[in-house]
Short mmCIF file of C-alpha atoms in Angstrom, two decimals:
data_model
loop_
_atom_site.label_atom_id
_atom_site.label_comp_id
_atom_site.label_asym_id
_atom_site.label_seq_id
_atom_site.Cartn_x
_atom_site.Cartn_y
_atom_site.Cartn_z
CA MET X 1 -4.73 11.05 10.33
CA THR X 2 -1.18 12.37 10.45
CA GLN X 3 -0.11 13.86 7.16
CA VAL X 4 2.85 15.86 5.95
CA ASN X 5 2.35 18.39 3.19
CA PRO X 6 4.72 17.20 0.46
CA GLU X 7 5.13 20.75 -0.79
CA GLY X 8 6.16 22.02 2.64
CA ALA X 9 6.30 25.68 3.57
CA ASN X 10 9.54 26.44 1.76
CA PRO X 11 9.75 27.61 -1.87
CA ASP X 12 12.08 24.74 -2.80
CA GLY X 13 9.60 22.16 -1.53
CA ALA X 14 11.58 21.03 1.54
CA THR X 15 9.44 20.01 4.49
CA PRO X 16 10.46 21.85 7.67
CA ASP X 17 10.12 18.75 9.90
CA GLU X 18 12.39 16.58 7.73
CA ALA X 19 15.75 18.31 7.90
CA GLY X 20 17.62 15.48 6.18
CA ARG X 21 15.25 15.17 3.24
CA PRO X 22 16.56 16.41 -0.13
CA THR X 23 14.91 19.52 -1.51
CA ARG X 24 12.65 19.48 -4.55
CA ALA X 25 15.44 21.12 -6.56
CA GLU X 26 17.85 18.35 -5.56
CA ALA X 27 15.30 15.69 -6.49
CA GLU X 28 14.76 17.28 -9.91
CA ALA X 29 18.52 17.47 -10.44
CA ALA X 30 18.74 13.74 -9.69
CA VAL X 31 16.11 13.03 -12.36
CA ARG X 32 18.05 15.15 -14.86
CA LEU X 33 21.17 13.11 -14.06
CA LEU X 34 19.32 9.84 -14.65
CA LEU X 35 18.00 11.11 -17.98
CA ARG X 36 21.55 11.95 -19.03
CA TRP X 37 22.76 8.53 -17.83
CA ALA X 38 20.03 6.87 -19.92
CA GLY X 39 21.54 8.60 -22.95
CA ASP X 40 19.12 11.45 -23.56
CA ASP X 41 19.23 15.22 -23.30
CA PRO X 42 17.16 16.56 -20.36
CA ASP X 43 17.14 20.00 -21.98
CA ARG X 44 15.39 18.95 -25.17
CA GLU X 45 11.76 20.03 -25.62
CA GLY X 46 10.13 16.70 -24.79
CA LEU X 47 12.08 16.26 -21.56
CA ALA X 48 12.28 19.87 -20.34
CA GLY X 49 9.44 19.42 -17.86
CA THR X 50 10.12 15.78 -17.04
CA PRO X 51 12.12 16.27 -13.81
CA ASP X 52 9.29 18.33 -12.30
CA ARG X 53 6.66 15.82 -13.44
CA VAL X 54 8.63 12.87 -12.08
CA VAL X 55 9.06 14.50 -8.67
CA ARG X 56 5.35 15.35 -8.51
CA SER X 57 4.53 11.78 -9.51
CA TYR X 58 6.77 10.43 -6.76
CA GLU X 59 4.90 12.55 -4.22
CA GLU X 60 1.75 10.71 -5.26
CA PHE X 61 3.34 7.26 -5.63
CA PHE X 62 4.91 7.42 -2.16
CA ALA X 63 2.27 9.42 -0.29
CA GLY X 64 1.98 6.61 2.26
CA TYR X 65 5.10 7.78 4.06
CA ALA X 66 3.14 10.86 5.15
CA VAL X 67 0.21 8.85 6.58
CA ASP X 68 -0.02 7.28 10.04
CA PRO X 69 -1.95 4.00 9.56
CA VAL X 70 -2.58 3.70 13.31
CA ALA X 71 -4.38 7.04 13.40
CA LEU X 72 -6.68 5.89 10.60
CA LEU X 73 -8.14 3.21 12.87
CA GLU X 74 -8.53 5.22 16.07
CA ARG X 75 -12.21 6.04 15.60
CA THR X 76 -14.35 2.95 16.21
CA PHE X 77 -18.01 2.14 16.83
CA GLU X 78 -19.41 -0.03 19.61
CA GLU X 79 -23.12 0.02 18.65
CA THR X 80 -23.08 -3.22 16.66
CA ASP X 81 -26.04 -5.08 18.26
CA GLY X 82 -23.63 -7.83 19.17
CA TYR X 83 -22.31 -8.45 15.66
CA ASP X 84 -19.33 -10.78 15.97
CA GLU X 85 -19.01 -12.48 12.58
CA ILE X 86 -16.46 -11.93 9.82
CA VAL X 87 -16.14 -8.46 8.30
CA LEU X 88 -14.54 -8.79 4.87
CA LEU X 89 -13.48 -6.24 2.26
CA ARG X 90 -12.73 -7.94 -1.03
CA ASP X 91 -10.81 -6.71 -4.03
CA ILE X 92 -9.21 -3.55 -2.66
CA ARG X 93 -7.10 -2.39 -5.60
CA LEU X 94 -3.56 -1.49 -4.66
CA GLU X 95 -0.64 0.07 -6.48
CA SER X 96 2.76 -0.13 -4.85
CA TYR X 97 6.41 -0.03 -5.93
CA CYS X 98 9.04 -2.74 -5.61
CA GLU X 99 11.79 -1.55 -3.29
CA HIS X 100 14.39 -3.42 -5.31
CA HIS X 101 13.71 -1.97 -8.77
CA VAL X 102 11.20 0.88 -8.12
CA VAL X 103 8.70 -0.51 -10.62
CA PRO X 104 4.98 -1.09 -10.03
CA ILE X 105 3.32 -3.82 -8.00
CA ILE X 106 -0.33 -3.86 -9.05
CA GLY X 107 -3.01 -6.07 -7.57
CA ARG X 108 -5.68 -6.34 -4.92
CA ALA X 109 -6.01 -7.04 -1.23
CA HIS X 110 -8.66 -8.88 0.76
CA VAL X 111 -8.91 -7.73 4.39
CA ALA X 112 -11.00 -9.47 7.05
CA TYR X 113 -11.36 -9.26 10.81
CA LEU X 114 -13.52 -10.74 13.56
CA PRO X 115 -14.76 -7.84 15.71
CA HIS X 116 -14.39 -7.80 19.47
CA ARG X 117 -16.99 -5.36 20.83
CA ARG X 118 -16.20 -2.67 18.24
CA VAL X 119 -15.92 -2.11 14.51
CA VAL X 120 -14.24 0.46 12.30
CA GLY X 121 -15.49 2.29 9.22
CA ILE X 122 -14.79 0.11 6.21
CA SER X 123 -13.13 2.93 4.28
CA LYS X 124 -10.48 3.05 7.01
CA LEU X 125 -9.42 -0.51 6.22
CA ALA X 126 -8.95 0.44 2.58
CA ARG X 127 -6.98 3.52 3.66
CA VAL X 128 -4.65 1.37 5.76
CA VAL X 129 -3.97 -0.75 2.68
CA GLU X 130 -3.31 2.44 0.71
CA ALA X 131 -1.01 3.87 3.38
CA TYR X 132 1.28 0.85 3.25
CA ALA X 133 0.99 0.33 -0.50
CA LYS X 134 2.07 3.89 -1.30
CA ARG X 135 5.61 3.15 -0.21
CA LEU X 136 8.60 1.21 -1.48
CA GLN X 137 7.67 -2.34 -0.56
CA ILE X 138 8.03 -6.05 -0.84
CA GLN X 139 4.68 -7.83 -0.86
CA GLU X 140 5.46 -10.06 2.12
CA LYS X 141 6.25 -7.09 4.37
CA MET X 142 3.26 -5.08 3.17
CA THR X 143 0.91 -7.99 3.93
CA ALA X 144 2.28 -8.32 7.46
CA GLN X 145 2.20 -4.56 8.12
CA ILE X 146 -1.46 -4.27 7.19
CA ALA X 147 -2.51 -7.25 9.29
CA ASN X 148 -0.36 -6.34 12.29
CA THR X 149 -1.62 -2.75 12.38
CA ILE X 150 -5.29 -3.79 12.28
CA ASN X 151 -4.63 -6.39 14.96
CA ASP X 152 -2.70 -4.04 17.25
CA VAL X 153 -5.17 -1.16 17.07
CA LEU X 154 -8.57 -2.89 16.93
CA GLN X 155 -7.57 -5.94 19.01
CA PRO X 156 -10.15 -8.13 17.25
CA ARG X 157 -10.52 -11.89 17.64
CA GLY X 158 -8.80 -12.41 14.32
CA VAL X 159 -7.33 -10.66 11.29
CA ALA X 160 -6.67 -11.97 7.79
CA VAL X 161 -4.97 -10.18 4.91
CA ILE X 162 -4.49 -11.77 1.49
CA ILE X 163 -2.75 -9.90 -1.33
CA GLU X 164 -2.57 -11.03 -4.95
CA ALA X 165 -0.44 -8.90 -7.25
CA GLN X 166 1.68 -8.79 -10.37
CA HIS X 167 5.22 -7.43 -10.10
CA GLN X 168 6.57 -5.55 -13.08
CA CYS X 169 10.11 -6.28 -11.90
CA MET X 170 9.30 -9.83 -13.02
CA THR X 171 6.96 -9.18 -15.94
CA THR X 172 8.82 -6.39 -17.80
CA ARG X 173 12.48 -7.14 -16.97
CA GLY X 174 14.69 -9.98 -15.85
CA ILE X 175 12.88 -13.28 -16.38
CA HIS X 176 10.04 -11.59 -18.37
CA LYS X 177 7.09 -13.70 -17.19
CA PRO X 178 3.89 -11.68 -17.77
CA GLY X 179 0.69 -12.91 -16.18
CA VAL X 180 2.35 -14.39 -13.10
CA ALA X 181 0.67 -13.33 -9.85
CA MET X 182 2.15 -13.54 -6.36
CA VAL X 183 -0.17 -14.39 -3.45
CA THR X 184 0.69 -13.69 0.19
CA SER X 185 -1.38 -14.06 3.35
CA ARG X 186 -1.15 -13.13 7.00
CA MET X 187 -3.56 -14.86 9.39
CA LEU X 188 -3.82 -13.86 13.05
CA GLY X 189 -6.02 -14.96 15.94
CA ALA X 190 -8.96 -17.15 15.02
CA PHE X 191 -8.06 -17.15 11.33
CA ARG X 192 -4.74 -18.75 12.23
CA ASP X 193 -5.84 -21.00 15.10
CA ASN X 194 -9.33 -22.15 14.07
CA PRO X 195 -9.53 -24.18 10.84
CA ASP X 196 -13.31 -23.67 10.64
CA THR X 197 -12.93 -19.88 10.76
CA ARG X 198 -10.26 -19.99 8.09
CA ARG X 199 -12.44 -22.21 5.88
CA GLU X 200 -15.37 -19.81 6.29
CA LEU X 201 -13.18 -16.93 5.13
CA LEU X 202 -11.86 -18.85 2.14
CA ALA X 203 -15.43 -19.81 1.20
CA MET X 204 -16.40 -16.13 1.27
CA LEU X 205 -13.48 -15.39 -1.02
CA GLY X 206 -14.35 -18.22 -3.37
CA GLY X 207 -16.29 -15.93 -5.67
CA SER X 208 -13.30 -13.68 -6.31
CA GLY X 209 -11.85 -13.66 -9.79
CA GLY X 210 -8.66 -15.48 -10.53
CA SER X 211 -6.64 -12.54 -11.82
CA ALA X 212 -4.58 -10.14 -9.77
CA GLY X 213 -6.95 -7.28 -10.48
CA VAL X 214 -4.75 -5.70 -13.11
#
């Protein structure tokens, strides 16, 4: 797994391999400016530590930029005794951020694949979801990225990714419609081409709850 230390080696928090990235001090100054724009005083007691906390939170929220999803899938196992049926991980909780408003997208992903001679550790599939979720996203792109990466690296007979999530850019602002969930899917290989395989997957998912996992 390829990771970048968000703290870096420099005292100001800049990472040495990202010359164009703002420093931690610059990021904190930007938060102070936003607090002033919102109409508050960043120097008052309750907000004095907020710029630092926000920057540290962003390092966690957007940690996926420092992860190589391809590397997560490189270790595979071929001793499967010929197993060639659906492998499905249901209800992988995800937390992402809308790239348009930088507010949370909270939901769950279902990830399935049909192995071709090899399988991967199931935690790696969840980590791929996490790597793409911990970025600024739109749900459609995130769904495609997860499916395409699994397909490109494992080269299975089929991949399916279904994401169901609530978008706070829709529930807490704008149209203000709480409880609305968005569902996206990406079907590749047998899941796209074979109706029986797709029906089998949907039957396996039939026991999932109806909420977006929030």
